[in-house]
Coordinates of N, CA and C in Angstrom, one line a residue:
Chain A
X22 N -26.1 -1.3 -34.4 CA -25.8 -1.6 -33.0 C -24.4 -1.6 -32.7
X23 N -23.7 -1.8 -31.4 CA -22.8 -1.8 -30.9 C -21.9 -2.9 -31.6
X24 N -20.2 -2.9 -32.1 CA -19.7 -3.3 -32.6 C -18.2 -3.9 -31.7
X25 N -18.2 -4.9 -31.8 CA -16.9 -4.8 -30.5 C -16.0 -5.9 -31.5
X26 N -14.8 -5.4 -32.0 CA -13.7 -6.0 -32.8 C -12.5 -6.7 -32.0
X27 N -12.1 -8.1 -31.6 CA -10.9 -8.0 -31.6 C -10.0 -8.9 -32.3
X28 N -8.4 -9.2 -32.0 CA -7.9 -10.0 -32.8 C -8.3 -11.2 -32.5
X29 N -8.0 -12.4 -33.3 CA -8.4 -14.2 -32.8 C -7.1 -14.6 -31.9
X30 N -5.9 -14.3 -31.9 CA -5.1 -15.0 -31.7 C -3.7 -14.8 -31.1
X31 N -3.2 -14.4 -30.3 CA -1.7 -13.8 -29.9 C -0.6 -14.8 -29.3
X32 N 0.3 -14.7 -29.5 CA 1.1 -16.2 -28.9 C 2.1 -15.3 -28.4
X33 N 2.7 -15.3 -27.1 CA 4.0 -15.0 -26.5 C 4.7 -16.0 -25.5
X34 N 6.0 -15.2 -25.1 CA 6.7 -16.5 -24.4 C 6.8 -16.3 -23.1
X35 N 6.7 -17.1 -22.2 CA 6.6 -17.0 -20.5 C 7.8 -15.8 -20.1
X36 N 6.6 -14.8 -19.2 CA 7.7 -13.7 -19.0 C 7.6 -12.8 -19.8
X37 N 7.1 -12.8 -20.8 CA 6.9 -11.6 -21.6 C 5.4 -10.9 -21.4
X38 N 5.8 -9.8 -22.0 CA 4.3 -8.7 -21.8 C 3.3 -9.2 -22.8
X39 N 2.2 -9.5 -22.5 CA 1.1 -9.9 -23.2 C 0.3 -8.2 -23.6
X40 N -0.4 -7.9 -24.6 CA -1.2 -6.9 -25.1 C -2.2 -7.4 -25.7
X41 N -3.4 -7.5 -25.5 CA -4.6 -7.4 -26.0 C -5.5 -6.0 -26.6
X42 N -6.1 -6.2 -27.8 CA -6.3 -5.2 -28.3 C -8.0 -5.2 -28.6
X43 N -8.3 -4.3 -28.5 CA -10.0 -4.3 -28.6 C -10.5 -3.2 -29.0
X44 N -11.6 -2.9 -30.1 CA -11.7 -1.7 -30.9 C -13.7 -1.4 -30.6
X45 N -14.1 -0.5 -30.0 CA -16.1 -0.7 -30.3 C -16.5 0.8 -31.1
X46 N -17.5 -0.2 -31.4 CA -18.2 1.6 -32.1 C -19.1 2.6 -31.5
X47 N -19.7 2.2 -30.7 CA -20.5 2.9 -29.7 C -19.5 3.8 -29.2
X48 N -20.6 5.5 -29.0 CA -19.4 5.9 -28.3 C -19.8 6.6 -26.9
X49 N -21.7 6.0 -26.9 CA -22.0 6.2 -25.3 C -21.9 4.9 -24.5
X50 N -20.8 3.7 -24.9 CA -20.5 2.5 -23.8 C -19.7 3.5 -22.3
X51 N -20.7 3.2 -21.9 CA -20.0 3.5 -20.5 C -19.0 2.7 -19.8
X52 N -19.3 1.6 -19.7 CA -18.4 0.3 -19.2 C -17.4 -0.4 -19.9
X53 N -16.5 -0.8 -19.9 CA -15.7 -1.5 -20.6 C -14.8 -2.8 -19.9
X54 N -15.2 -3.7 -20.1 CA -15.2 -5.1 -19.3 C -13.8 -5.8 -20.0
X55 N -13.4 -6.6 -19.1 CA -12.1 -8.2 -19.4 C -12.6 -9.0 -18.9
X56 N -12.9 -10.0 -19.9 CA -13.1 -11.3 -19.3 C -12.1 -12.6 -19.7
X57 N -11.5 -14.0 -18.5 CA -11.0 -14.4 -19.4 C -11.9 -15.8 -19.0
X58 N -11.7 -16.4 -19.8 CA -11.9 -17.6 -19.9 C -11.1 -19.4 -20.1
X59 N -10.9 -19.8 -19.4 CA -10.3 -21.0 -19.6 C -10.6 -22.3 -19.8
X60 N -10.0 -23.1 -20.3 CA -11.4 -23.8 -21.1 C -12.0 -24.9 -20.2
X61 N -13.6 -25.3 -20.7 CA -14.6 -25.8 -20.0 C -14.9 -25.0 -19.0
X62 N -14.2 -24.0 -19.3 CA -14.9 -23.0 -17.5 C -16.2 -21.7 -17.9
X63 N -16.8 -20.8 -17.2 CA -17.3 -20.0 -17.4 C -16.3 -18.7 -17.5
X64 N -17.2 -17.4 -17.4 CA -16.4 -16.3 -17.6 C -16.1 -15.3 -16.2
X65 N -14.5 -15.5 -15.8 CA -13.8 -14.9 -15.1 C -14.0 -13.3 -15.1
X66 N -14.5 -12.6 -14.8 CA -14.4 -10.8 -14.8 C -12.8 -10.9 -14.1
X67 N -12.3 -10.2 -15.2 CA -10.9 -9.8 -15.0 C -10.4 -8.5 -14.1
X68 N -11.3 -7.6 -15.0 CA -10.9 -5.9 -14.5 C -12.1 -5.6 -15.5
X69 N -12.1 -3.9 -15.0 CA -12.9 -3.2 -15.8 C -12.5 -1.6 -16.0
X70 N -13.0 -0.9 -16.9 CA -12.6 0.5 -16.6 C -13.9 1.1 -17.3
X71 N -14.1 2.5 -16.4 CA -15.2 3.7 -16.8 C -14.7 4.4 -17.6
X72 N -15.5 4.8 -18.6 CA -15.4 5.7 -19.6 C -14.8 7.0 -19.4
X73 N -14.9 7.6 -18.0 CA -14.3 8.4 -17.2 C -12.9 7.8 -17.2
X74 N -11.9 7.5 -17.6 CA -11.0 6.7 -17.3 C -9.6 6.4 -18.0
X75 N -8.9 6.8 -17.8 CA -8.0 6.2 -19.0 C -6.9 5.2 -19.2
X76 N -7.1 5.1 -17.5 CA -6.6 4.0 -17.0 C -6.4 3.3 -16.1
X77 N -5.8 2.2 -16.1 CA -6.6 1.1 -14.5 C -5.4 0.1 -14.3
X78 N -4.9 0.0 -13.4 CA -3.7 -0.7 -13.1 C -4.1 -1.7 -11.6
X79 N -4.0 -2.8 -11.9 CA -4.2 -3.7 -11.0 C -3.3 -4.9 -11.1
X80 N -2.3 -5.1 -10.2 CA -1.5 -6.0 -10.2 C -0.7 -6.3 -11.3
X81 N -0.7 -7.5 -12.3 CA -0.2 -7.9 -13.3 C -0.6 -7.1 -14.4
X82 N -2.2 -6.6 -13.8 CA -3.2 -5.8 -15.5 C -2.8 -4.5 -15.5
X83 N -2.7 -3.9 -16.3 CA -3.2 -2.9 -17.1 C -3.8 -2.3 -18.2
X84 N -5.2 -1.7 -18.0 CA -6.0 -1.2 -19.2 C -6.1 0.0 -19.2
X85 N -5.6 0.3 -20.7 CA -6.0 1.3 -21.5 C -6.7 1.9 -22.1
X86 N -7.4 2.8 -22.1 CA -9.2 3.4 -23.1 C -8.8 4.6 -23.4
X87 N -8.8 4.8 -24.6 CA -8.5 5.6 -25.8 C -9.7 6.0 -26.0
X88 N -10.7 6.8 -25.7 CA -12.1 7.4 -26.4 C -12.1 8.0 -27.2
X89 N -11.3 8.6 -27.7 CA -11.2 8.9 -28.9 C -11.0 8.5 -30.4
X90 N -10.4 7.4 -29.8 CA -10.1 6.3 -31.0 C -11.3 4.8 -30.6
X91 N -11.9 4.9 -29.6 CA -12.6 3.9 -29.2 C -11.8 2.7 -29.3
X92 N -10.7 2.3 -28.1 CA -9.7 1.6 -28.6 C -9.0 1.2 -26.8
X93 N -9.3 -0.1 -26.4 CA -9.3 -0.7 -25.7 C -8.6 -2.1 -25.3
X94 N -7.1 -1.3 -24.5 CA -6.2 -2.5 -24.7 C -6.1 -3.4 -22.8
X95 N -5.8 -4.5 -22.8 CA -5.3 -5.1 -21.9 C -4.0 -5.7 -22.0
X96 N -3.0 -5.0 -20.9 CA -1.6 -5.5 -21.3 C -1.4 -6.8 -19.7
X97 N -0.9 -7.4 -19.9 CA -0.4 -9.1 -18.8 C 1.1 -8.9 -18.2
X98 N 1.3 -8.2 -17.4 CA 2.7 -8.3 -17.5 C 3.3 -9.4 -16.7
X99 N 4.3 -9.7 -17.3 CA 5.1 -10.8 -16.8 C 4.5 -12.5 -16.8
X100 N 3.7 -12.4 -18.4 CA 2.7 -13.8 -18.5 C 3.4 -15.0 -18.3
X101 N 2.1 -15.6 -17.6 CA 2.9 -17.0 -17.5 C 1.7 -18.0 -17.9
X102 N 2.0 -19.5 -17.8 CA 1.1 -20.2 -18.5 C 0.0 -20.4 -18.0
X103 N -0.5 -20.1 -16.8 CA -1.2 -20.3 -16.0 C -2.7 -18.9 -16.7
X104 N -2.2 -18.0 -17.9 CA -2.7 -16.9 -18.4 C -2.9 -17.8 -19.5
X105 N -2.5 -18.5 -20.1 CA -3.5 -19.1 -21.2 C -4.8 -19.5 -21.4
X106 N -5.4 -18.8 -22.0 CA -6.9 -18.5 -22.3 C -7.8 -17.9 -23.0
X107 N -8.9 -17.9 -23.0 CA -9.8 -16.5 -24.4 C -10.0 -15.8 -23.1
X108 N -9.3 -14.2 -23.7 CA -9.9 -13.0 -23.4 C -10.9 -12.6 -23.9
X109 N -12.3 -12.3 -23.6 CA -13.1 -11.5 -24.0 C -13.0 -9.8 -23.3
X110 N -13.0 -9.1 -24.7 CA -13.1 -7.7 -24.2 C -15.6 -7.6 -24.6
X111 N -15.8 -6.5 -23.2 CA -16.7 -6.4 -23.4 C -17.2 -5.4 -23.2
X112 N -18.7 -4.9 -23.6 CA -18.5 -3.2 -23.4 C -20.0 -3.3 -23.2
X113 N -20.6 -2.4 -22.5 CA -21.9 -2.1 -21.9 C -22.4 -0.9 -22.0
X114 N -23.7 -0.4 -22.3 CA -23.7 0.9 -22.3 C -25.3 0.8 -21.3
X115 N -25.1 2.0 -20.7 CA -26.0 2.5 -19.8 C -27.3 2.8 -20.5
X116 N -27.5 3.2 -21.8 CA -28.7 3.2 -22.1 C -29.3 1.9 -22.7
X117 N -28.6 1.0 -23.3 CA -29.6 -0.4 -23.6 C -29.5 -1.5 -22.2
X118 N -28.7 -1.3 -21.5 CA -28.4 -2.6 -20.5 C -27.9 -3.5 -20.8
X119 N -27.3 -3.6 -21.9 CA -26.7 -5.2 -22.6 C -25.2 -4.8 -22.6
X120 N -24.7 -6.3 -22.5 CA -23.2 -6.2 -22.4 C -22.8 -6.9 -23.9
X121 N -22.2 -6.1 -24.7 CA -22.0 -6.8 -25.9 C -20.2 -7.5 -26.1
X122 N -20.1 -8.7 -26.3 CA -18.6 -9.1 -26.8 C -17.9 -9.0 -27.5
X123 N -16.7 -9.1 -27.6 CA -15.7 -9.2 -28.6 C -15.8 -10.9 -29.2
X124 N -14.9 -10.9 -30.2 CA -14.8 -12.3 -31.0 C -14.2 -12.9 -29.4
X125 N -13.4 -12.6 -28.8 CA -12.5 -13.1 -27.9 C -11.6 -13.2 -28.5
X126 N -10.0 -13.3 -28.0 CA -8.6 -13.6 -28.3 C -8.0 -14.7 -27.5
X127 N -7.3 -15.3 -28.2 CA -7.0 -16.8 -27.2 C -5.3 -16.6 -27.4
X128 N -4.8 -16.3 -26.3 CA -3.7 -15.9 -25.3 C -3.0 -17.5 -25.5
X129 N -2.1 -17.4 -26.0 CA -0.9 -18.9 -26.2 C 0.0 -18.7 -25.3
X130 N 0.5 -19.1 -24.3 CA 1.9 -18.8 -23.7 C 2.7 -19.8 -24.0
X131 N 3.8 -19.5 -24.5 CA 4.8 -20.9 -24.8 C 6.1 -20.6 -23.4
X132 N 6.1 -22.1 -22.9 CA 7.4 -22.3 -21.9 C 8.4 -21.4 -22.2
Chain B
X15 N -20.8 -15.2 0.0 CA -21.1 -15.5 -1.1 C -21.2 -15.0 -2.2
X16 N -20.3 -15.1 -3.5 CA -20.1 -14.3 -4.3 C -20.3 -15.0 -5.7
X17 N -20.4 -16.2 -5.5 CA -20.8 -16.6 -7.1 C -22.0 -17.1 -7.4
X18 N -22.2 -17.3 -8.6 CA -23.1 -17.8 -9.3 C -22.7 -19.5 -9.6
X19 N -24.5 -20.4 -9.0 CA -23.8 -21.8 -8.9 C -24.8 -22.6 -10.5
X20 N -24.4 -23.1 -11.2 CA -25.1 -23.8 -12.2 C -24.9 -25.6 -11.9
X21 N -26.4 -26.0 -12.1 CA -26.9 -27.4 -12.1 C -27.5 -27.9 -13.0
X22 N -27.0 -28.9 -13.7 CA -25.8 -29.4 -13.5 C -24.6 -28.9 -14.7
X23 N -23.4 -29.6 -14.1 CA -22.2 -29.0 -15.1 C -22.5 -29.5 -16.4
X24 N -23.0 -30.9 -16.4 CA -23.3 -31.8 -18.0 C -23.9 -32.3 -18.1
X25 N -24.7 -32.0 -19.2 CA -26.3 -32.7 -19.4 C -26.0 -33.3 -20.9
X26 N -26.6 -34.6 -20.9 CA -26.7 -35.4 -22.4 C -28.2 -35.5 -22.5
X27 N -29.2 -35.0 -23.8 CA -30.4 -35.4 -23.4 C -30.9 -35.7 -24.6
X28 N -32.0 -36.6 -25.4 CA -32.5 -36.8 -26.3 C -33.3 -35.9 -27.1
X29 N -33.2 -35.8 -28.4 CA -34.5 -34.5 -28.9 C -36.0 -34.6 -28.2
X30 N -36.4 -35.6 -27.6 CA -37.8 -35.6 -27.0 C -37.6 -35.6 -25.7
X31 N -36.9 -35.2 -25.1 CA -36.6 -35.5 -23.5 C -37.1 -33.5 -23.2
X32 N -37.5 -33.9 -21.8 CA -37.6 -32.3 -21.3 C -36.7 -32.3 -20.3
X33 N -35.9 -31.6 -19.9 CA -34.7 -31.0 -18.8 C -35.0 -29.9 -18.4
X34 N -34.7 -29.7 -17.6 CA -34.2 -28.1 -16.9 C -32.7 -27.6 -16.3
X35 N -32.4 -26.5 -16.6 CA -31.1 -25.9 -16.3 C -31.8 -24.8 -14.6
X36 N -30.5 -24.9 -14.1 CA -30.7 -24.6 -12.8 C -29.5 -23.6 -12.3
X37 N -29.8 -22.0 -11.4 CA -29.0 -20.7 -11.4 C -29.5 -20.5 -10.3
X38 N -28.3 -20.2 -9.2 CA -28.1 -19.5 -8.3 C -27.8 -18.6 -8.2
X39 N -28.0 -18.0 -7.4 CA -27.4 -16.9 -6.8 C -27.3 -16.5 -5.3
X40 N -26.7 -15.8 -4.4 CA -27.1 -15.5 -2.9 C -25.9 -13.9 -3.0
X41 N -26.3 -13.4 -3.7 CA -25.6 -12.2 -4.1 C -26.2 -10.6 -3.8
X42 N -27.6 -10.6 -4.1 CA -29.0 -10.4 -3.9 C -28.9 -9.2 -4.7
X43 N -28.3 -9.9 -6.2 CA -28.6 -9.3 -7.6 C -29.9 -9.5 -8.0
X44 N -30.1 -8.3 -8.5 CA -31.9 -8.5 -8.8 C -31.8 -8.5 -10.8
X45 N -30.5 -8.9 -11.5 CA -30.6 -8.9 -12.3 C -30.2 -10.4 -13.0
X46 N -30.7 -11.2 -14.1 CA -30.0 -12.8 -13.9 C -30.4 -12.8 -15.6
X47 N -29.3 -13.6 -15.9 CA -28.9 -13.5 -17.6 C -29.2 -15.2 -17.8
X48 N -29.6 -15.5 -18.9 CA -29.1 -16.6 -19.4 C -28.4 -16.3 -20.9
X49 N -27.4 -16.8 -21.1 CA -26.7 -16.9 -22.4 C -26.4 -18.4 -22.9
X50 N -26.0 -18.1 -24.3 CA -25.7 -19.6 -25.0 C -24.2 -19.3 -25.9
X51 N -23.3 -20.2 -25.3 CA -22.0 -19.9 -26.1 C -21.4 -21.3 -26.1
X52 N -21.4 -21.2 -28.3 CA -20.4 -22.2 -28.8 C -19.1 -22.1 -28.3
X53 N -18.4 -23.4 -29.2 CA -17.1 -23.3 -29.0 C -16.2 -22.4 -29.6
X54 N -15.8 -21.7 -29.2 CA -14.8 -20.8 -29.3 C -15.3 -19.7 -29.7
X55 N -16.4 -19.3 -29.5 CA -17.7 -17.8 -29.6 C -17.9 -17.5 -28.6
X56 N -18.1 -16.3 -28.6 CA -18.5 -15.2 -27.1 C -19.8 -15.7 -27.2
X57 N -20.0 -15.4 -25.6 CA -22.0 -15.7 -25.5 C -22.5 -14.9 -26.3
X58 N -24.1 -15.3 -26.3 CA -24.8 -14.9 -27.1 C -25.8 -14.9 -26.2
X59 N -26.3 -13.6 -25.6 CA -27.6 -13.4 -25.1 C -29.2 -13.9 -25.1
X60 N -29.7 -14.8 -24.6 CA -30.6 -14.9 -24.8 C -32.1 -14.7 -24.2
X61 N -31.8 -14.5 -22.9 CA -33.4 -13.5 -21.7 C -32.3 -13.2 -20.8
X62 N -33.1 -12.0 -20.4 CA -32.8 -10.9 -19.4 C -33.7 -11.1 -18.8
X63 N -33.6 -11.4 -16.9 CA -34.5 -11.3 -16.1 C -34.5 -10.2 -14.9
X64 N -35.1 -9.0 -14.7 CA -34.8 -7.9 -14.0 C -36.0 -8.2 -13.0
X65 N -35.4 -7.8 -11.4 CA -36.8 -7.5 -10.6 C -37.8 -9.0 -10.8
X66 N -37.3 -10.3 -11.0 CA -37.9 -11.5 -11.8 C -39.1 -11.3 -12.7
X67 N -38.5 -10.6 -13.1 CA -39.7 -10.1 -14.5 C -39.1 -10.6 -15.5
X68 N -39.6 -10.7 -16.6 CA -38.8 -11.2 -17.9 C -38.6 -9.7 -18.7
X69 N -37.5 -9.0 -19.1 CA -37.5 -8.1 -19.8 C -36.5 -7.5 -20.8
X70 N -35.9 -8.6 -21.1 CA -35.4 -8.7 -22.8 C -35.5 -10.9 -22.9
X71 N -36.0 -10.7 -24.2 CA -36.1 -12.0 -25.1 C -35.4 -12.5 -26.4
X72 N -34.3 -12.8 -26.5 CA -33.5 -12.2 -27.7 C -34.2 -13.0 -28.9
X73 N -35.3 -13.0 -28.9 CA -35.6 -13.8 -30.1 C -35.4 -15.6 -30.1
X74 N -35.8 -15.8 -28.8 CA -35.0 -17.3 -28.8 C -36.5 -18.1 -28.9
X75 N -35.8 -19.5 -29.7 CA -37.2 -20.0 -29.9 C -37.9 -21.1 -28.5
X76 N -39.2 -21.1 -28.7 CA -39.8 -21.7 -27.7 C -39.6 -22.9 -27.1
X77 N -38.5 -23.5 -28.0 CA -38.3 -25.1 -26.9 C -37.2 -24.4 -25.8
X78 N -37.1 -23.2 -25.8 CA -36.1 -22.9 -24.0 C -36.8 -21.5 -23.9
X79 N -37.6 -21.7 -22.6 CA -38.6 -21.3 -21.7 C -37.7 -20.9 -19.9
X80 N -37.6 -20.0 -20.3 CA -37.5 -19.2 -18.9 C -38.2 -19.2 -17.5
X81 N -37.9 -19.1 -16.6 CA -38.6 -19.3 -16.0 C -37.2 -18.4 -14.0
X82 N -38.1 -17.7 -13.7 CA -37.7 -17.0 -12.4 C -38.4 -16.8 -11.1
X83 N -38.1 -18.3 -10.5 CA -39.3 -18.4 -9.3 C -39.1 -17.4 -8.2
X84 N -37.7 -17.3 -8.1 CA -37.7 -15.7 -6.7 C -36.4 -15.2 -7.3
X85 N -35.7 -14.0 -6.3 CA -34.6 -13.1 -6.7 C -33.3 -13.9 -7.0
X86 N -33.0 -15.3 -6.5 CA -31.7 -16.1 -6.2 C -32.2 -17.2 -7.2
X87 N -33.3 -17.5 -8.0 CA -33.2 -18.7 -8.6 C -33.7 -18.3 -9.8
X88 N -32.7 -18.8 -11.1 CA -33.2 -19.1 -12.5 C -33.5 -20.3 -13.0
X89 N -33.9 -20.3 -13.7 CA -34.3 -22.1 -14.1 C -34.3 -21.9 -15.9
X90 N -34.1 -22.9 -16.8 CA -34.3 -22.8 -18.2 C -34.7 -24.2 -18.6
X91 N -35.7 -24.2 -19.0 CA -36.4 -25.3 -19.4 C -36.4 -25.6 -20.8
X92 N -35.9 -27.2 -21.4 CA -35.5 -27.4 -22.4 C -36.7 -28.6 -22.7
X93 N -37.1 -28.1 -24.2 CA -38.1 -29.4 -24.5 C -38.2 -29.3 -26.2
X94 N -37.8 -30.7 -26.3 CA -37.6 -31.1 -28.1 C -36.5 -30.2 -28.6
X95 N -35.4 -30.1 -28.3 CA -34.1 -29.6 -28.7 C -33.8 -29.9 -29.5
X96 N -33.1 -29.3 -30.3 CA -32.0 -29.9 -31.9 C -30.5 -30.4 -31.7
X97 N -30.4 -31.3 -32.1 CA -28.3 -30.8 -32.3 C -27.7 -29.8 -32.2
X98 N -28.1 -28.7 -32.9 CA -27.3 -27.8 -32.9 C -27.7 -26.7 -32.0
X99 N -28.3 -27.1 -30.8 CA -28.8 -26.6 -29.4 C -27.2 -26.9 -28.7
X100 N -27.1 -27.7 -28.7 CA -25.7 -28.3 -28.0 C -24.5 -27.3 -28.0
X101 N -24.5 -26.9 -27.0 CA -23.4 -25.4 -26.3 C -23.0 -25.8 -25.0
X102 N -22.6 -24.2 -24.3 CA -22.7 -24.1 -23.1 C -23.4 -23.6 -22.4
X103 N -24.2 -23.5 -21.8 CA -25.0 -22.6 -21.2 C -24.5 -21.5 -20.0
X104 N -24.5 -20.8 -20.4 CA -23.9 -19.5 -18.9 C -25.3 -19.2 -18.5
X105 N -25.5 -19.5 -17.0 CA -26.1 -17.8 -16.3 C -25.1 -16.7 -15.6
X106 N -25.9 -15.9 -15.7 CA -25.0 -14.6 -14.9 C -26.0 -14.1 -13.9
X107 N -25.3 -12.7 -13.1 CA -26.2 -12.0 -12.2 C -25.5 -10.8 -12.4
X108 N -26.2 -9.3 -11.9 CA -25.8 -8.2 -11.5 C -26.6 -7.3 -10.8
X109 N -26.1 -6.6 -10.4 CA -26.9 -5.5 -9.5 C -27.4 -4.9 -10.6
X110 N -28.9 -4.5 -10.1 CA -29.8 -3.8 -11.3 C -29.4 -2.1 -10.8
X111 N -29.8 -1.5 -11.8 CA -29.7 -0.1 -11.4 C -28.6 0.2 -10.3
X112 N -27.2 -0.3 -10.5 CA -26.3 0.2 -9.8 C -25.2 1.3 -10.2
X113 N -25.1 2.1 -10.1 CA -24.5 3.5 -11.1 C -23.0 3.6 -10.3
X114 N -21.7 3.3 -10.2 CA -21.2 3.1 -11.4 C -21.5 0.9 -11.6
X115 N -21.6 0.6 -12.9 CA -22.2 -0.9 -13.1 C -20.5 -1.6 -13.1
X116 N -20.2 -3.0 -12.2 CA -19.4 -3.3 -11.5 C -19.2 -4.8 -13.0
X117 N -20.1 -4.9 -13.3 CA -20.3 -6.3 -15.0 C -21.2 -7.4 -14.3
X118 N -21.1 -8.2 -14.9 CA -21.8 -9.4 -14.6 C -21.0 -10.4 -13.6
X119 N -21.3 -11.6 -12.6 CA -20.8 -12.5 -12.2 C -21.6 -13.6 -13.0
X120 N -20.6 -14.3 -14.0 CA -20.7 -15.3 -14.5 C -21.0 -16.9 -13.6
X121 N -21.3 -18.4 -13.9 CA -21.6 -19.5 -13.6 C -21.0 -19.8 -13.9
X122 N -20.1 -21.3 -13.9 CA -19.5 -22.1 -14.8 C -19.9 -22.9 -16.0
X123 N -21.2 -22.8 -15.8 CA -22.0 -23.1 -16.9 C -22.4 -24.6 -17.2
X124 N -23.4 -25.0 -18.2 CA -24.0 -26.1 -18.0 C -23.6 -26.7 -19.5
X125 N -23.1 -27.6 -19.8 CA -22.2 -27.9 -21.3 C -23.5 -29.4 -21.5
X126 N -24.4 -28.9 -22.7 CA -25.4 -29.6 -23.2 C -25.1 -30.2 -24.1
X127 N -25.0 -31.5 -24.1 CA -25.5 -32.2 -25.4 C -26.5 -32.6 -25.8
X128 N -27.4 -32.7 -27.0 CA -28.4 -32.8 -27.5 C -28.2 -34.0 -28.5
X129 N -28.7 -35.2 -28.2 CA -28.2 -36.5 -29.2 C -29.6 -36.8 -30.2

């Protein structure tokens, strides 16, 4: 089944560019989801990008999808603390209907 | 109206106690998730409700019973629970069959203790 990898852990400092990194094995995921989460909260839908796609620029975000490498990044620019949190990357494919997750990465912003 | 409402945010309840978990919607997604996510783990799928049909079951055992009385309400019924039931509970929603698929709109979720 569908494999979605990412790292546990990234720490940067207020104002700097955040990168999140996200790797799946499937290679008919159609959808490819950000989610963040903050704690005691549920899950925020961040952005998304189509497989058709290779990239998605919204405000502070920018995502990246590499299909050929199946390799799926979210960059933060200009983080601030108010971005501290687990990112889930997540990925969906059109023929099972299930959205499968990443471990999540938990985003540290230091002052 | 764009989110998903869950009732209540914190439940404490005894291994012999019966509860129920409670999902909104006014979205008029015809598609509604329940998931279960530890601390610091991604959810973990557990019924898919399409069309209020039940149509994925991930294997979850019988003391949490599903339940989808119309298109806007999920319910999850909890009876003789364990300790290590004790999570968070997410519902979600989405448009079924919508081509290109937009993800899910998450709850805030229902944080169980099981004593």
């Amino acid at each position: 089944g569908e494999d979605v990898e990412q790292s546990l852990f990234l720490s940067v400092r207020e104002g700097d560019s955040s990168v999140i990194n996200c790797t799946y094995t499937d290679s008919s995921s159609t959808y490819l989801y950000w989610y963040k989460q903050e704690p005691g909260a549920g899950l925020q839908l961040l952005t998304y990008i189509f497989s058709n796609m290779d990239m998605k620029q919204d405000q502070r975000l920018t995502v990246l999808l590499n299909k050929k490498d199946k390799h799926l990044s979210l960059r933060i620019a200009d983080t601030q603390t108010g971005d501290s949190a687990i990112y889930f990357c997540a990925v969906g494919s059109s023929n099972t209907g299930k959205l499968i997750f990443g471990q999540g990465t938990t985003l540290q912003v230091k002052p | 109206d764009t989110e998903v409402t869950q009732t209540p945010k914190h439940l404490v309840m005894g291994m012999t106690n019966k509860k129920s978990l409670k999902c909104e919607q006014h979205m008029g997604h015809r598609a509604m998730y329940w998931y279960k996510q530890k601390a610091k783990k991604p959810p973990e799928l557990m019924f898919v409700y399409s069309y209020e049909k039940l149509s994925i079951n991930e294997s979850v055992p019988s003391r949490f019973s599903p339940e989808c009385p119309n298109s806007s309400l999920l319910n999850l019924h909890l009876h003789a629970l364990q300790p290590e039931d004790s999570a968070l509970y997410l519902c979600a929603s989405s448009q079924e069959g919508q081509e290109p698929f937009y993800g899910y709109t998450f709850g805030s979720g229902t944080r169980l203790t099981v004593v």
